[in-house]
mmCIF file of C-alpha atoms and ligand atoms in Angstrom:
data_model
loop_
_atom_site.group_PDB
_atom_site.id
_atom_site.type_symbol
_atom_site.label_atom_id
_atom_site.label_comp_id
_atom_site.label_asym_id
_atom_site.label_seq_id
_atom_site.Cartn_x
_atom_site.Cartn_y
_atom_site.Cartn_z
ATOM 1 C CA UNK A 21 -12.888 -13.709 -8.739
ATOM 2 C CA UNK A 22 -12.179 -15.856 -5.690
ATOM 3 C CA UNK A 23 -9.945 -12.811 -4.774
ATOM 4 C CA UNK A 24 -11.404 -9.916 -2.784
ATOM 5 C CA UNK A 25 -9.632 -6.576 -1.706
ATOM 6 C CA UNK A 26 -10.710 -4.738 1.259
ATOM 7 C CA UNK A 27 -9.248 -0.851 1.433
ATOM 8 C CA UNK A 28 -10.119 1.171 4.179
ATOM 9 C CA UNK A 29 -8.244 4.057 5.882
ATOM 10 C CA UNK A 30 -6.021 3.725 9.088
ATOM 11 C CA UNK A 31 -4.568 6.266 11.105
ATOM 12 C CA UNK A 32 -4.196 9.999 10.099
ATOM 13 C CA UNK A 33 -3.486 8.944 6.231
ATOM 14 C CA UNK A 34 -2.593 5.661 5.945
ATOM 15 C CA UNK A 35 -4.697 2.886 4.002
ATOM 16 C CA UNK A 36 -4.833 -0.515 5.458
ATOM 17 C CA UNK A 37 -6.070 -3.148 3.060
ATOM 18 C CA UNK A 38 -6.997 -6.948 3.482
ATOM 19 C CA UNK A 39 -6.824 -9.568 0.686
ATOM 20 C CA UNK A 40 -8.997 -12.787 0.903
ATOM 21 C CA UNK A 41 -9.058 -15.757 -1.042
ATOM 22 C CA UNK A 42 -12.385 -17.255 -0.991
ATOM 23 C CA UNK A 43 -11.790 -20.363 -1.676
ATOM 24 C CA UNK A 44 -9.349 -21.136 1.047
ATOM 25 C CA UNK A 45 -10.036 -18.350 3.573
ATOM 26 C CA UNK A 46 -6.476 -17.015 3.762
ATOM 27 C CA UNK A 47 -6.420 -13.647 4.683
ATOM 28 C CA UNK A 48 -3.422 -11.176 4.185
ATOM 29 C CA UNK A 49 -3.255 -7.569 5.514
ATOM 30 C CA UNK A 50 -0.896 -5.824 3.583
ATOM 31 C CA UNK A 51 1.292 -3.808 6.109
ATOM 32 C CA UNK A 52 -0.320 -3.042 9.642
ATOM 33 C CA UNK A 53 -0.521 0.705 10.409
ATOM 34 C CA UNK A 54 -2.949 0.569 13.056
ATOM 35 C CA UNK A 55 -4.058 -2.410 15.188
ATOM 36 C CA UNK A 56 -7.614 -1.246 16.041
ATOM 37 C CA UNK A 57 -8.558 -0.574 12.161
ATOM 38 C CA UNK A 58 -7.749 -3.623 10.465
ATOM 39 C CA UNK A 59 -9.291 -5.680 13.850
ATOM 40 C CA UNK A 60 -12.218 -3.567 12.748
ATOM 41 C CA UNK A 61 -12.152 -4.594 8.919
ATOM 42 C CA UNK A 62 -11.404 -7.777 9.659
ATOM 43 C CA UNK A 63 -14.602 -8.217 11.923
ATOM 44 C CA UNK A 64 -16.851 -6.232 9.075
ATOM 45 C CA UNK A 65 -15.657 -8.659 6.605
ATOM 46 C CA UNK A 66 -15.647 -12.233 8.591
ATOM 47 C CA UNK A 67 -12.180 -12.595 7.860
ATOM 48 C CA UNK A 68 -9.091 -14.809 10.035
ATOM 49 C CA UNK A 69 -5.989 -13.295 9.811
ATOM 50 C CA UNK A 70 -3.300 -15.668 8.425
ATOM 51 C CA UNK A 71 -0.693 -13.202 7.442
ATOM 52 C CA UNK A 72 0.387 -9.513 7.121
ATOM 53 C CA UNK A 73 2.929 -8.728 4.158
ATOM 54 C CA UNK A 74 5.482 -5.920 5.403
ATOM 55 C CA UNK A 75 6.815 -3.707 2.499
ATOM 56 C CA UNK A 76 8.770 -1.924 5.369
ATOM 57 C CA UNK A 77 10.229 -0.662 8.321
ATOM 58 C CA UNK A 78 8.206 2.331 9.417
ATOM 59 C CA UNK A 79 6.387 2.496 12.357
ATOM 60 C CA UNK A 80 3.307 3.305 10.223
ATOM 61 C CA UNK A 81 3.391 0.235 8.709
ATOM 62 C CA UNK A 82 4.598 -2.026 11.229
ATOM 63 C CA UNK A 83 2.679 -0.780 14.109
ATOM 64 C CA UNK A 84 0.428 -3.004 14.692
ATOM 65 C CA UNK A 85 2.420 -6.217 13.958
ATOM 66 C CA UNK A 86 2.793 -7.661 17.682
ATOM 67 C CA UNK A 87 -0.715 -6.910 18.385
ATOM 68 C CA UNK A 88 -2.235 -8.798 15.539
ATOM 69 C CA UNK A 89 0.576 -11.583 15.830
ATOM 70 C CA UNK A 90 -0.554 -12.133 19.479
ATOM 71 C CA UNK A 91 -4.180 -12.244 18.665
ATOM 72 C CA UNK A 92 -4.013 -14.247 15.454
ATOM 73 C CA UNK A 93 -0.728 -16.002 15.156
ATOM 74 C CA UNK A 94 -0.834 -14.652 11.602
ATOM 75 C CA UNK A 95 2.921 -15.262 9.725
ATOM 76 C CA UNK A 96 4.337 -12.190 9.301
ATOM 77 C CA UNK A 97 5.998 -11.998 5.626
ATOM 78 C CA UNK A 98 8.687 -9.347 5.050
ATOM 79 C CA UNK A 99 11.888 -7.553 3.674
ATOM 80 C CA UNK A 100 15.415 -9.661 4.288
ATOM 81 C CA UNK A 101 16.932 -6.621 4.230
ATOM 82 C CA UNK A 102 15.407 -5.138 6.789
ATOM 83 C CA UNK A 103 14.057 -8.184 8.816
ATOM 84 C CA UNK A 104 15.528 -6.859 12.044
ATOM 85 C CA UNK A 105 13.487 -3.508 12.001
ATOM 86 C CA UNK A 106 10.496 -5.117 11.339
ATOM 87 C CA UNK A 107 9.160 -6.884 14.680
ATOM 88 C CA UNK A 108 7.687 -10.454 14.304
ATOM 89 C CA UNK A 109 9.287 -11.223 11.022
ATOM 90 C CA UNK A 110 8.654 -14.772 10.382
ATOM 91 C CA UNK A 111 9.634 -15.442 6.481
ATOM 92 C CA UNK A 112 12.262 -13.013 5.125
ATOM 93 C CA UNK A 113 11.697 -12.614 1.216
ATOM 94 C CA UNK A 114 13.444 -10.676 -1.365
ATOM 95 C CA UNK A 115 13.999 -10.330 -5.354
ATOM 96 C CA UNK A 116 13.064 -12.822 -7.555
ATOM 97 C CA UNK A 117 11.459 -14.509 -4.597
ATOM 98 C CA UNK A 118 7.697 -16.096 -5.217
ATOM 99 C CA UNK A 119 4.942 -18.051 -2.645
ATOM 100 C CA UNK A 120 1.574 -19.357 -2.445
ATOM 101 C CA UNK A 121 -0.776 -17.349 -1.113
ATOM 102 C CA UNK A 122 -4.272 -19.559 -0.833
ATOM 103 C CA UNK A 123 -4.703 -20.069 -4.971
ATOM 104 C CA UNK A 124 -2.298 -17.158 -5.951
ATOM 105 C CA UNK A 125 1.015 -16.903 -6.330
ATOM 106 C CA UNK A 126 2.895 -14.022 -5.145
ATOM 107 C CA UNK A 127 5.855 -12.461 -6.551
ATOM 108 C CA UNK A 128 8.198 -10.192 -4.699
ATOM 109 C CA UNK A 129 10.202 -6.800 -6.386
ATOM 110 C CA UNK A 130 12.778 -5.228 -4.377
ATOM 111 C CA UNK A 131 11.553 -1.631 -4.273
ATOM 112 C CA UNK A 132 14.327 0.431 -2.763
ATOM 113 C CA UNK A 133 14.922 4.111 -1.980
ATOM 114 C CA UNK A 134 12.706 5.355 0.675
ATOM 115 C CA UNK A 135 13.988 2.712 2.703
ATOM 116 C CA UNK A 136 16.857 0.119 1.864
ATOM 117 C CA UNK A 137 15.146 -2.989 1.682
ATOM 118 C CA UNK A 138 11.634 -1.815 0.937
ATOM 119 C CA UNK A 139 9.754 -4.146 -1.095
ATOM 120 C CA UNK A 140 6.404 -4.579 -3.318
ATOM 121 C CA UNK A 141 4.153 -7.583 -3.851
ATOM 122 C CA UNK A 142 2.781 -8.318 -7.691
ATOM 123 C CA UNK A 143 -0.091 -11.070 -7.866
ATOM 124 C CA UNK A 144 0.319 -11.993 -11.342
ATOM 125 C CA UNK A 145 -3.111 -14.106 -11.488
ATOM 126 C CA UNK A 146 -4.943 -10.939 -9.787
ATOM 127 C CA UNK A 147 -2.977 -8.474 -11.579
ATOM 128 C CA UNK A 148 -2.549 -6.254 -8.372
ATOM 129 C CA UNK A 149 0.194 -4.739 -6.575
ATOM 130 C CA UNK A 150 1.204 -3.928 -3.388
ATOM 131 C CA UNK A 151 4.115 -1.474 -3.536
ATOM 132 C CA UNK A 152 3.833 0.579 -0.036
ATOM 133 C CA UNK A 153 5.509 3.648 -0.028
ATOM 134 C CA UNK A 154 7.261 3.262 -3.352
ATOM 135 C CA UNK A 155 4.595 4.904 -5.475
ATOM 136 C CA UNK A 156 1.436 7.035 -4.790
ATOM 137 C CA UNK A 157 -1.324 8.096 -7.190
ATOM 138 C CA UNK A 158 0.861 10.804 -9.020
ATOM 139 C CA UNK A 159 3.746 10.555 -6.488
ATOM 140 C CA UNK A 160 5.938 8.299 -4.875
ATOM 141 C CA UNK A 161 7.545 8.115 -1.448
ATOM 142 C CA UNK A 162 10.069 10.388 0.046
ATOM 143 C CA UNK A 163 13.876 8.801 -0.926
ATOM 144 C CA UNK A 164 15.039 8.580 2.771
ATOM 145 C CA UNK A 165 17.251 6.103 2.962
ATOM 146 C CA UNK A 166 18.419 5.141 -0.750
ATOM 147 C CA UNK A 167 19.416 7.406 -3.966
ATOM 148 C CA UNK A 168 17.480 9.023 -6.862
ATOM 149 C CA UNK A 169 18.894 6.224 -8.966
ATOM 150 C CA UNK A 170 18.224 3.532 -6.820
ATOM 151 C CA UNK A 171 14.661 4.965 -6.472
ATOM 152 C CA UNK A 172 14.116 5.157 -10.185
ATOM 153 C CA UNK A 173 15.236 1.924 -10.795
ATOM 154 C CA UNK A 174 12.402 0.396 -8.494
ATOM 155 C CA UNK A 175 10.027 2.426 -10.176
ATOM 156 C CA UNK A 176 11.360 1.332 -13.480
ATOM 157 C CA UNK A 177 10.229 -2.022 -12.713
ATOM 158 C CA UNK A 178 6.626 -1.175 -11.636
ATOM 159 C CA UNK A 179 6.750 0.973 -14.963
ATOM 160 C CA UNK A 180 7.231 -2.919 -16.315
ATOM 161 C CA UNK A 181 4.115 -4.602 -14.750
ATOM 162 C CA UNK A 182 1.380 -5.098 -16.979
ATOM 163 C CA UNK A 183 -0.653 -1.610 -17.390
ATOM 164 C CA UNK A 184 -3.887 -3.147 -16.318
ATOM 165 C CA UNK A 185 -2.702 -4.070 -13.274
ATOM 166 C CA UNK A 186 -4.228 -2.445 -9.981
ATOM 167 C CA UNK A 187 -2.072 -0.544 -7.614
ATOM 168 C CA UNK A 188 -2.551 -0.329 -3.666
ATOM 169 C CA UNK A 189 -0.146 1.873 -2.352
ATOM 170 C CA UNK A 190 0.821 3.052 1.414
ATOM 171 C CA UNK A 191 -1.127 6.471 1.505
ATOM 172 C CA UNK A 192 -3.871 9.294 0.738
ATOM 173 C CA UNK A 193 -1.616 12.233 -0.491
ATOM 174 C CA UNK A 194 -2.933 12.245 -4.069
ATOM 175 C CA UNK A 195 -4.417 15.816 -3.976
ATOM 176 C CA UNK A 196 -1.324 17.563 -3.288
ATOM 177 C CA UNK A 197 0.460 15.020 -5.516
ATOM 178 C CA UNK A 198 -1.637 16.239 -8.398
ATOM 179 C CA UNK A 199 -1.475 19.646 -7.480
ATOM 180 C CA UNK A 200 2.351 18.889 -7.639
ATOM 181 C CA UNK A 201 2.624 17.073 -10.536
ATOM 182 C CA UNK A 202 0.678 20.356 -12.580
ATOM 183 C CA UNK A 203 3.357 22.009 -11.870
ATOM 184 C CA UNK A 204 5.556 19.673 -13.743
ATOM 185 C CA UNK A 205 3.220 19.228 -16.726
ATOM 186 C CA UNK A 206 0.625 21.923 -17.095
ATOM 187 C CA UNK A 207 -0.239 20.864 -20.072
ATOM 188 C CA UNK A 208 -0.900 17.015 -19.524
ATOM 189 C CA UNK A 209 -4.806 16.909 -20.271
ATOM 190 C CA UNK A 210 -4.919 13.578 -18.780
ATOM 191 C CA UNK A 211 -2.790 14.987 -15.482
ATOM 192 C CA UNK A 212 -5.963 17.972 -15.619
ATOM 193 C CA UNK A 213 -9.221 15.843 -15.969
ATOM 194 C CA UNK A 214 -7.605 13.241 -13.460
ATOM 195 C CA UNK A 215 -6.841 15.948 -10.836
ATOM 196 C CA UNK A 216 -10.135 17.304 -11.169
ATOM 197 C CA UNK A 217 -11.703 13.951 -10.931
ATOM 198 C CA UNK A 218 -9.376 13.959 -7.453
ATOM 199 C CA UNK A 219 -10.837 16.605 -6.045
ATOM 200 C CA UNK A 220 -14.438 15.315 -6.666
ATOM 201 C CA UNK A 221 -13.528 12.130 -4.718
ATOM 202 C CA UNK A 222 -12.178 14.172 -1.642
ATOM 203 C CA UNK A 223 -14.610 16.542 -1.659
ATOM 204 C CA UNK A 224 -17.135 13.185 -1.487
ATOM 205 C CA UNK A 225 -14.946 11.863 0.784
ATOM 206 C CA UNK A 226 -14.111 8.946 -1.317
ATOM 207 C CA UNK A 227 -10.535 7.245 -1.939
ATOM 208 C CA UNK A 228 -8.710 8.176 -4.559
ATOM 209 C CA UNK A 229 -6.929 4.482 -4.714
ATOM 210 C CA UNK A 230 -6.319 1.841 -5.699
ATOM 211 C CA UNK A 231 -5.219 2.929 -8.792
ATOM 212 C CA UNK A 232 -3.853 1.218 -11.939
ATOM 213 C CA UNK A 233 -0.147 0.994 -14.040
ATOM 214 C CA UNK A 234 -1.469 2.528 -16.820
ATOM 215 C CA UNK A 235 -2.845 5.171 -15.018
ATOM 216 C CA UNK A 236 0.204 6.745 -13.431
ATOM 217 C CA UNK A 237 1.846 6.219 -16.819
ATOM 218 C CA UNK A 238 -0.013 8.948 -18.259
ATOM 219 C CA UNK A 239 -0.122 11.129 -14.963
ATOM 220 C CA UNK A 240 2.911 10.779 -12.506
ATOM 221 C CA UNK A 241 5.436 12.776 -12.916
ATOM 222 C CA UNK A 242 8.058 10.725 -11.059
ATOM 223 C CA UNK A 243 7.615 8.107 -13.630
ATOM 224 C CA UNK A 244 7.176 9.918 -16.723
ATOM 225 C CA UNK A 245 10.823 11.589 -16.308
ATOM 226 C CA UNK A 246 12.291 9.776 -18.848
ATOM 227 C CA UNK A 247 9.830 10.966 -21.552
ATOM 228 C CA UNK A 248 11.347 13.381 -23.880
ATOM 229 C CA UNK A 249 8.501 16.103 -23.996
ATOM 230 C CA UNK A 250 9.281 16.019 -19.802
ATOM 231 C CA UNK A 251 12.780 16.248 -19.949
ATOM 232 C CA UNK A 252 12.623 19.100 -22.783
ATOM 233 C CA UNK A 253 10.089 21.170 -20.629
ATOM 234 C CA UNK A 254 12.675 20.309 -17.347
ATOM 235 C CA UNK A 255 15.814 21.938 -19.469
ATOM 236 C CA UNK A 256 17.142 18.640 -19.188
ATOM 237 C CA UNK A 257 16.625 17.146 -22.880
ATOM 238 C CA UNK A 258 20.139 15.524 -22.776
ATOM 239 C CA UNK A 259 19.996 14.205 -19.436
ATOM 240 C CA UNK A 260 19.565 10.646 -17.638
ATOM 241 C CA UNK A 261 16.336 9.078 -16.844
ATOM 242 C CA UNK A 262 17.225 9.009 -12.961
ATOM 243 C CA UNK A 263 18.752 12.454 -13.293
ATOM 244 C CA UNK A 264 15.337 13.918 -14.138
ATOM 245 C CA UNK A 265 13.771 11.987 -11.647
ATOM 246 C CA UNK A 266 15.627 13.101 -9.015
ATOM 247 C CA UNK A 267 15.162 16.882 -10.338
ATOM 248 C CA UNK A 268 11.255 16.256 -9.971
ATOM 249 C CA UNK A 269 12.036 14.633 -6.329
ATOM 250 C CA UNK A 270 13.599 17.456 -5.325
ATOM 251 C CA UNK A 271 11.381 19.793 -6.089
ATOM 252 C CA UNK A 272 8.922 18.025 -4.353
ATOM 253 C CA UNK A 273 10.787 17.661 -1.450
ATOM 254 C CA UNK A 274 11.333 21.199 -1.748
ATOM 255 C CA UNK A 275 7.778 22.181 -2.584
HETATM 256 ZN ZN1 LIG B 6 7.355 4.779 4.837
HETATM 257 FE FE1 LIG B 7 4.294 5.308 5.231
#
């Protein structure tokens, strides 16, 4: 694979993560929540940075943008719709949109809801995804900015990417997700052994991402609510997809 993925953790519980292709030496960091960490990784690894891909506005992910475009010149890839939050933009993308990164092509979703123009990066070839703080390992981000619809519709279309594909996503709150999602389905075996497996990896220290499509299919809550045994369970059997979502978001929120 002439593609290699670098996770590591930034800030309180942020991940950063770098993407190399070895043939051509591009590297990528995929958001930039904290300066010092991904100069760190970057060192580690032997890696030049030649671009950051922004999913969004927040500070947490944008932080360290200026820095790392003053040091490296790196292009700094991001949202159209929210290029003017998002300091050093250099190439606005948005739906539908696709470029070359080193051998790979990159394809980019609009992923609204926790913020307006939030977007996520799919590398077909790779089968990874980038999708910030649009999904978590049994959760998903906070809807700030957008509506439960709009928020279920973007995770409608990561529902839609191939089930092998690997997820990165923005942050480390899977424990509490999964204590969360039991809530919601107490009865999901593959919600129990995977929550258990969770705790393990804490308790070891260890990341509980990436993860994969197929994966949260089976576990998350968020993007199981249109299944009917859900809904049923919910008291919601007649209701729409994006209406049960946004039940289960609100509990959260709430929890
Ligand atoms: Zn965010
Ligand atoms: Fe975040």
């Amino acid at each position: 694979m002439p593609l290699e993925i670098h996770q590591f953790p930034a800030r309180s519980d942020n991940y950063g993560v770098l993407v190399h292709d070895t043939e051509t030496g591009m590297t990528a960091s995929i958001d930039a929540p904290e300066a010092s960490a991904i100069k760190a990784a970057l060192a580690a690894k032997g890696w030049q940075l030649t671009h950051i891909f922004t999913t969004h506005h927040h500070h947490d992910h944008t932080e360290g943008n200026d820095v790392l475009k003053a040091e490296t010149n790196c292009e700094i890839i991001g949202p159209r719709g929210e290029a003017a939050k998002i300091p050093g933009i250099g190439r606005q993308v948005g739906e539908g949109d696709s470029f070359r990164f080193g051998n790979f092509e990159v394809k980019v979703l609009e992923t609204p809801g926790h913020t307006l123009g939030h977007i996520s990066y799919f590398l077909p070839d790779a089968k990874v995804a980038f999708v910030g703080d649009t999904m978590f390992a049994m959760g998903c981000g906070r809807v700030f900015e957008g509506t439960h619809q709009m928020m279920w519709n973007s995770l409608n279309k990561l529902r839609q990417l191939p089930p092998d594909t690997t997820v990165y996503a923005g942050h480390e709150y899977t424990q509490s997700n999964a204590r969360f999602a039991l809530t919601i389905e107490p009865g999901n075996a593959d919600l129990q052994a995977r929550a258990a497996e969770v705790d393990d990896l804490r308790a070891n220290g260890q990341p509980t991402l990436p993860t994969t499509i197929a994966r949260e299919l089976a576990t998350n809550p968020f993007l199981r609510a249109c299944e009917p045994d859900l809904k049923q369970a919910l008291g919601m059997a007649g209701a729409e997809d994006w209406q049960v979502f946004g039940e289960i978001r609100t509990r959260k929120d709430n929890a």
